[in-house]
Tab-separated table of C-alpha atoms in Angstrom:
chain	number	residue	atom	x	y	z
A	962	UNK	CA	106.113	-20.315	74.903
A	963	UNK	CA	103.492	-22.946	74.178
A	964	UNK	CA	101.958	-25.560	76.785
A	965	UNK	CA	103.362	-28.234	74.731
A	966	UNK	CA	106.726	-26.445	75.096
A	967	UNK	CA	106.475	-26.440	78.696
A	968	UNK	CA	105.292	-29.892	79.178
A	969	UNK	CA	108.228	-30.788	77.147
A	970	UNK	CA	110.671	-28.797	79.268
A	971	UNK	CA	108.970	-30.588	82.280
A	972	UNK	CA	109.595	-34.143	80.946
A	973	UNK	CA	113.033	-33.324	80.181
A	974	UNK	CA	113.874	-31.882	83.794
A	975	UNK	CA	112.342	-34.930	85.237
A	976	UNK	CA	114.483	-37.238	82.990
A	977	UNK	CA	117.642	-35.203	83.892
A	978	UNK	CA	116.708	-35.334	87.381
A	979	UNK	CA	116.493	-39.018	87.230
A	980	UNK	CA	120.008	-39.461	85.447
A	981	UNK	CA	121.468	-36.871	87.743
A	982	UNK	CA	121.902	-38.980	91.026
A	983	UNK	CA	120.445	-36.121	93.090
A	984	UNK	CA	118.073	-37.303	95.570
A	985	UNK	CA	115.894	-34.224	95.754
A	986	UNK	CA	115.326	-31.150	93.624
A	987	UNK	CA	113.279	-28.135	94.571
A	988	UNK	CA	112.676	-25.699	92.026
A	989	UNK	CA	110.440	-22.542	91.885
A	990	UNK	CA	109.861	-19.844	89.139
A	991	UNK	CA	107.112	-17.641	89.819
A	992	UNK	CA	104.138	-19.161	90.889
A	993	UNK	CA	105.242	-22.716	89.496
A	994	UNK	CA	106.991	-25.108	92.031
A	995	UNK	CA	108.232	-28.394	91.633
A	996	UNK	CA	109.785	-30.907	93.977
A	997	UNK	CA	111.054	-34.109	92.779
A	998	UNK	CA	112.611	-36.742	95.254
A	999	UNK	CA	114.099	-40.347	94.643
A	1000	UNK	CA	112.603	-40.949	98.234
A	1001	UNK	CA	109.100	-42.381	98.167
A	1002	UNK	CA	108.636	-41.055	102.026
A	1003	UNK	CA	109.992	-37.551	101.104
A	1004	UNK	CA	107.326	-35.026	102.383
A	1005	UNK	CA	107.308	-33.066	99.272
A	1006	UNK	CA	105.426	-29.970	98.707
A	1007	UNK	CA	103.129	-30.704	101.610
A	1008	UNK	CA	106.169	-30.656	104.150
A	1009	UNK	CA	105.661	-27.826	106.383
A	1010	UNK	CA	106.869	-24.637	105.265
A	1011	UNK	CA	110.261	-23.131	106.739
A	1012	UNK	CA	110.163	-19.674	107.416
A	1013	UNK	CA	113.072	-17.255	108.389
A	1014	UNK	CA	112.410	-15.132	111.042
A	1015	UNK	CA	114.086	-11.561	111.273
A	1016	UNK	CA	114.067	-9.274	114.128
A	1017	UNK	CA	115.688	-5.980	114.330
A	1018	UNK	CA	118.972	-6.208	115.986
A	1019	UNK	CA	117.962	-3.767	118.722
A	1020	UNK	CA	115.299	-6.069	119.693
A	1021	UNK	CA	117.026	-9.078	119.678
A	1022	UNK	CA	119.655	-7.695	122.226
A	1023	UNK	CA	116.995	-6.570	124.499
A	1024	UNK	CA	115.580	-10.164	124.213
A	1025	UNK	CA	119.072	-11.911	124.866
A	1026	UNK	CA	119.580	-9.880	127.985
A	1027	UNK	CA	116.569	-11.717	129.548
A	1028	UNK	CA	117.931	-14.726	131.475
A	1029	UNK	CA	116.898	-18.049	130.260
A	1030	UNK	CA	116.197	-21.229	132.167
A	1031	UNK	CA	118.720	-23.379	130.233
A	1032	UNK	CA	121.216	-22.575	127.584
A	1033	UNK	CA	120.242	-23.682	123.901
A	1034	UNK	CA	122.116	-26.782	123.087
A	1035	UNK	CA	124.699	-25.281	121.346
A	1036	UNK	CA	126.257	-24.878	118.310
A	1037	UNK	CA	127.657	-21.423	117.913
A	1038	UNK	CA	128.216	-18.782	119.896
A	1039	UNK	CA	129.379	-16.453	117.421
A	1040	UNK	CA	126.848	-13.449	118.196
A	1041	UNK	CA	127.293	-13.763	122.139
A	1042	UNK	CA	128.157	-9.966	122.933
A	1043	UNK	CA	128.575	-8.568	119.393
A	1044	UNK	CA	125.134	-7.514	119.091
A	1045	UNK	CA	126.227	-4.063	120.186
A	1046	UNK	CA	128.514	-3.653	117.078
A	1047	UNK	CA	125.715	-4.363	114.673
A	1048	UNK	CA	124.279	-1.432	112.936
A	1049	UNK	CA	121.154	0.258	114.421
A	1050	UNK	CA	117.810	-1.007	112.545
A	1051	UNK	CA	119.794	-4.004	110.966
A	1052	UNK	CA	118.064	-7.163	110.438
A	1053	UNK	CA	119.237	-10.422	111.764
A	1054	UNK	CA	118.847	-13.414	109.935
A	1055	UNK	CA	118.212	-16.625	111.766
A	1056	UNK	CA	118.657	-20.684	111.272
A	1057	UNK	CA	115.032	-21.825	110.393
A	1058	UNK	CA	115.742	-24.756	112.512
A	1059	UNK	CA	118.753	-27.014	113.889
A	1060	UNK	CA	121.248	-28.035	111.200
A	1061	UNK	CA	124.502	-27.874	109.513
A	1062	UNK	CA	125.353	-24.260	108.035
A	1063	UNK	CA	126.781	-24.057	104.528
A	1064	UNK	CA	128.181	-20.731	103.172
A	1065	UNK	CA	128.248	-21.992	99.529
A	1066	UNK	CA	126.354	-23.974	97.097
A	1067	UNK	CA	128.952	-27.008	96.993
A	1068	UNK	CA	132.200	-27.927	98.409
A	1069	UNK	CA	135.010	-25.692	96.889
A	1070	UNK	CA	132.279	-23.231	95.633
A	1071	UNK	CA	132.545	-19.316	96.646
A	1072	UNK	CA	130.470	-18.431	99.671
A	1073	UNK	CA	126.802	-17.260	98.598
A	1074	UNK	CA	127.768	-13.772	100.302
A	1075	UNK	CA	130.459	-11.997	102.261
A	1076	UNK	CA	130.612	-9.204	104.367
A	1077	UNK	CA	129.898	-6.073	102.492
A	1078	UNK	CA	128.091	-7.908	99.768
A	1079	UNK	CA	124.663	-6.090	98.888
A	1080	UNK	CA	121.653	-8.268	98.890
A	1081	UNK	CA	118.212	-8.036	97.606
A	1082	UNK	CA	114.969	-9.936	99.465
A	1083	UNK	CA	115.408	-13.054	97.621
A	1084	UNK	CA	119.254	-13.123	97.476
A	1085	UNK	CA	120.302	-16.521	98.822
A	1086	UNK	CA	122.564	-16.413	101.812
A	1087	UNK	CA	123.424	-19.867	102.860
A	1088	UNK	CA	122.128	-23.489	102.980
A	1089	UNK	CA	120.796	-25.285	106.272
A	1090	UNK	CA	120.939	-28.818	105.928
A	1091	UNK	CA	119.325	-31.351	108.255
A	1092	UNK	CA	119.066	-35.016	107.541
A	1093	UNK	CA	120.017	-34.611	103.712
A	1094	UNK	CA	117.226	-31.927	103.179
A	1095	UNK	CA	118.925	-28.548	102.320
A	1096	UNK	CA	117.045	-25.378	102.715
A	1097	UNK	CA	118.079	-22.368	101.226
A	1098	UNK	CA	118.020	-19.230	103.384
A	1099	UNK	CA	117.306	-15.944	101.695
A	1100	UNK	CA	117.831	-12.512	102.835
A	1101	UNK	CA	114.182	-11.518	102.984
A	1102	UNK	CA	115.151	-7.764	102.901
A	1103	UNK	CA	117.670	-5.609	100.790
A	1104	UNK	CA	120.735	-4.428	102.305
A	1105	UNK	CA	124.428	-4.829	103.000
A	1106	UNK	CA	125.811	-8.035	104.686
A	1107	UNK	CA	127.673	-6.634	107.957
A	1108	UNK	CA	128.237	-9.741	109.936
A	1109	UNK	CA	128.669	-13.576	109.084
A	1110	UNK	CA	127.994	-15.305	112.307
A	1111	UNK	CA	128.225	-18.810	111.834
A	1112	UNK	CA	131.118	-20.767	110.281
A	1113	UNK	CA	131.086	-23.202	107.387
A	1114	UNK	CA	130.094	-26.597	108.292
A	1115	UNK	CA	129.104	-25.474	111.743
A	1116	UNK	CA	125.972	-26.905	113.478
A	1117	UNK	CA	123.509	-24.253	113.879
A	1118	UNK	CA	120.360	-24.067	116.287
A	1119	UNK	CA	117.390	-22.945	115.183
A	1120	UNK	CA	116.832	-19.163	115.533
A	1121	UNK	CA	120.435	-18.733	116.015
A	1122	UNK	CA	121.566	-15.445	114.101
A	1123	UNK	CA	123.476	-16.236	111.148
A	1124	UNK	CA	123.778	-12.898	109.307
A	1125	UNK	CA	123.466	-9.237	110.215
A	1126	UNK	CA	122.187	-7.017	107.185
A	1127	UNK	CA	121.967	-3.056	107.294
A	1128	UNK	CA	118.874	-2.116	105.637
A	1129	UNK	CA	119.300	-0.200	102.458
């Protein structure tokens, strides 16, 4: 593919975005990444990167047994007490920040994953939305989904467990 063709494709993408009515578009392919927004104040690619932390389930259970000063502002308690049923050595995928949890890419669409779904490290698991900015949460590890810990449309707290993945 020539540089001229790539430029033409990029120009077409921008024109399609303008006509789409979308507010923001963030796409990445290999080393190429583009962020388009209708909002002049959008942070763009200079925004702080969102990372998803994963902790082995055993560590998490031990950490949660330590008393805390005050309970987190609460969205879900789906994982409370459930840690014991998580497979040993499993990975817990957590919310990157406070936001609304979406299991599917759009209303009415099938969820990204279900319990039993085999995922790769780059598999999309859900979206977390805050202030109309949607962040895709990826598995980060290959394995099988053993637990889905949040409900579609639920407000989730930062670091709240969302999925448990038994490593492959």
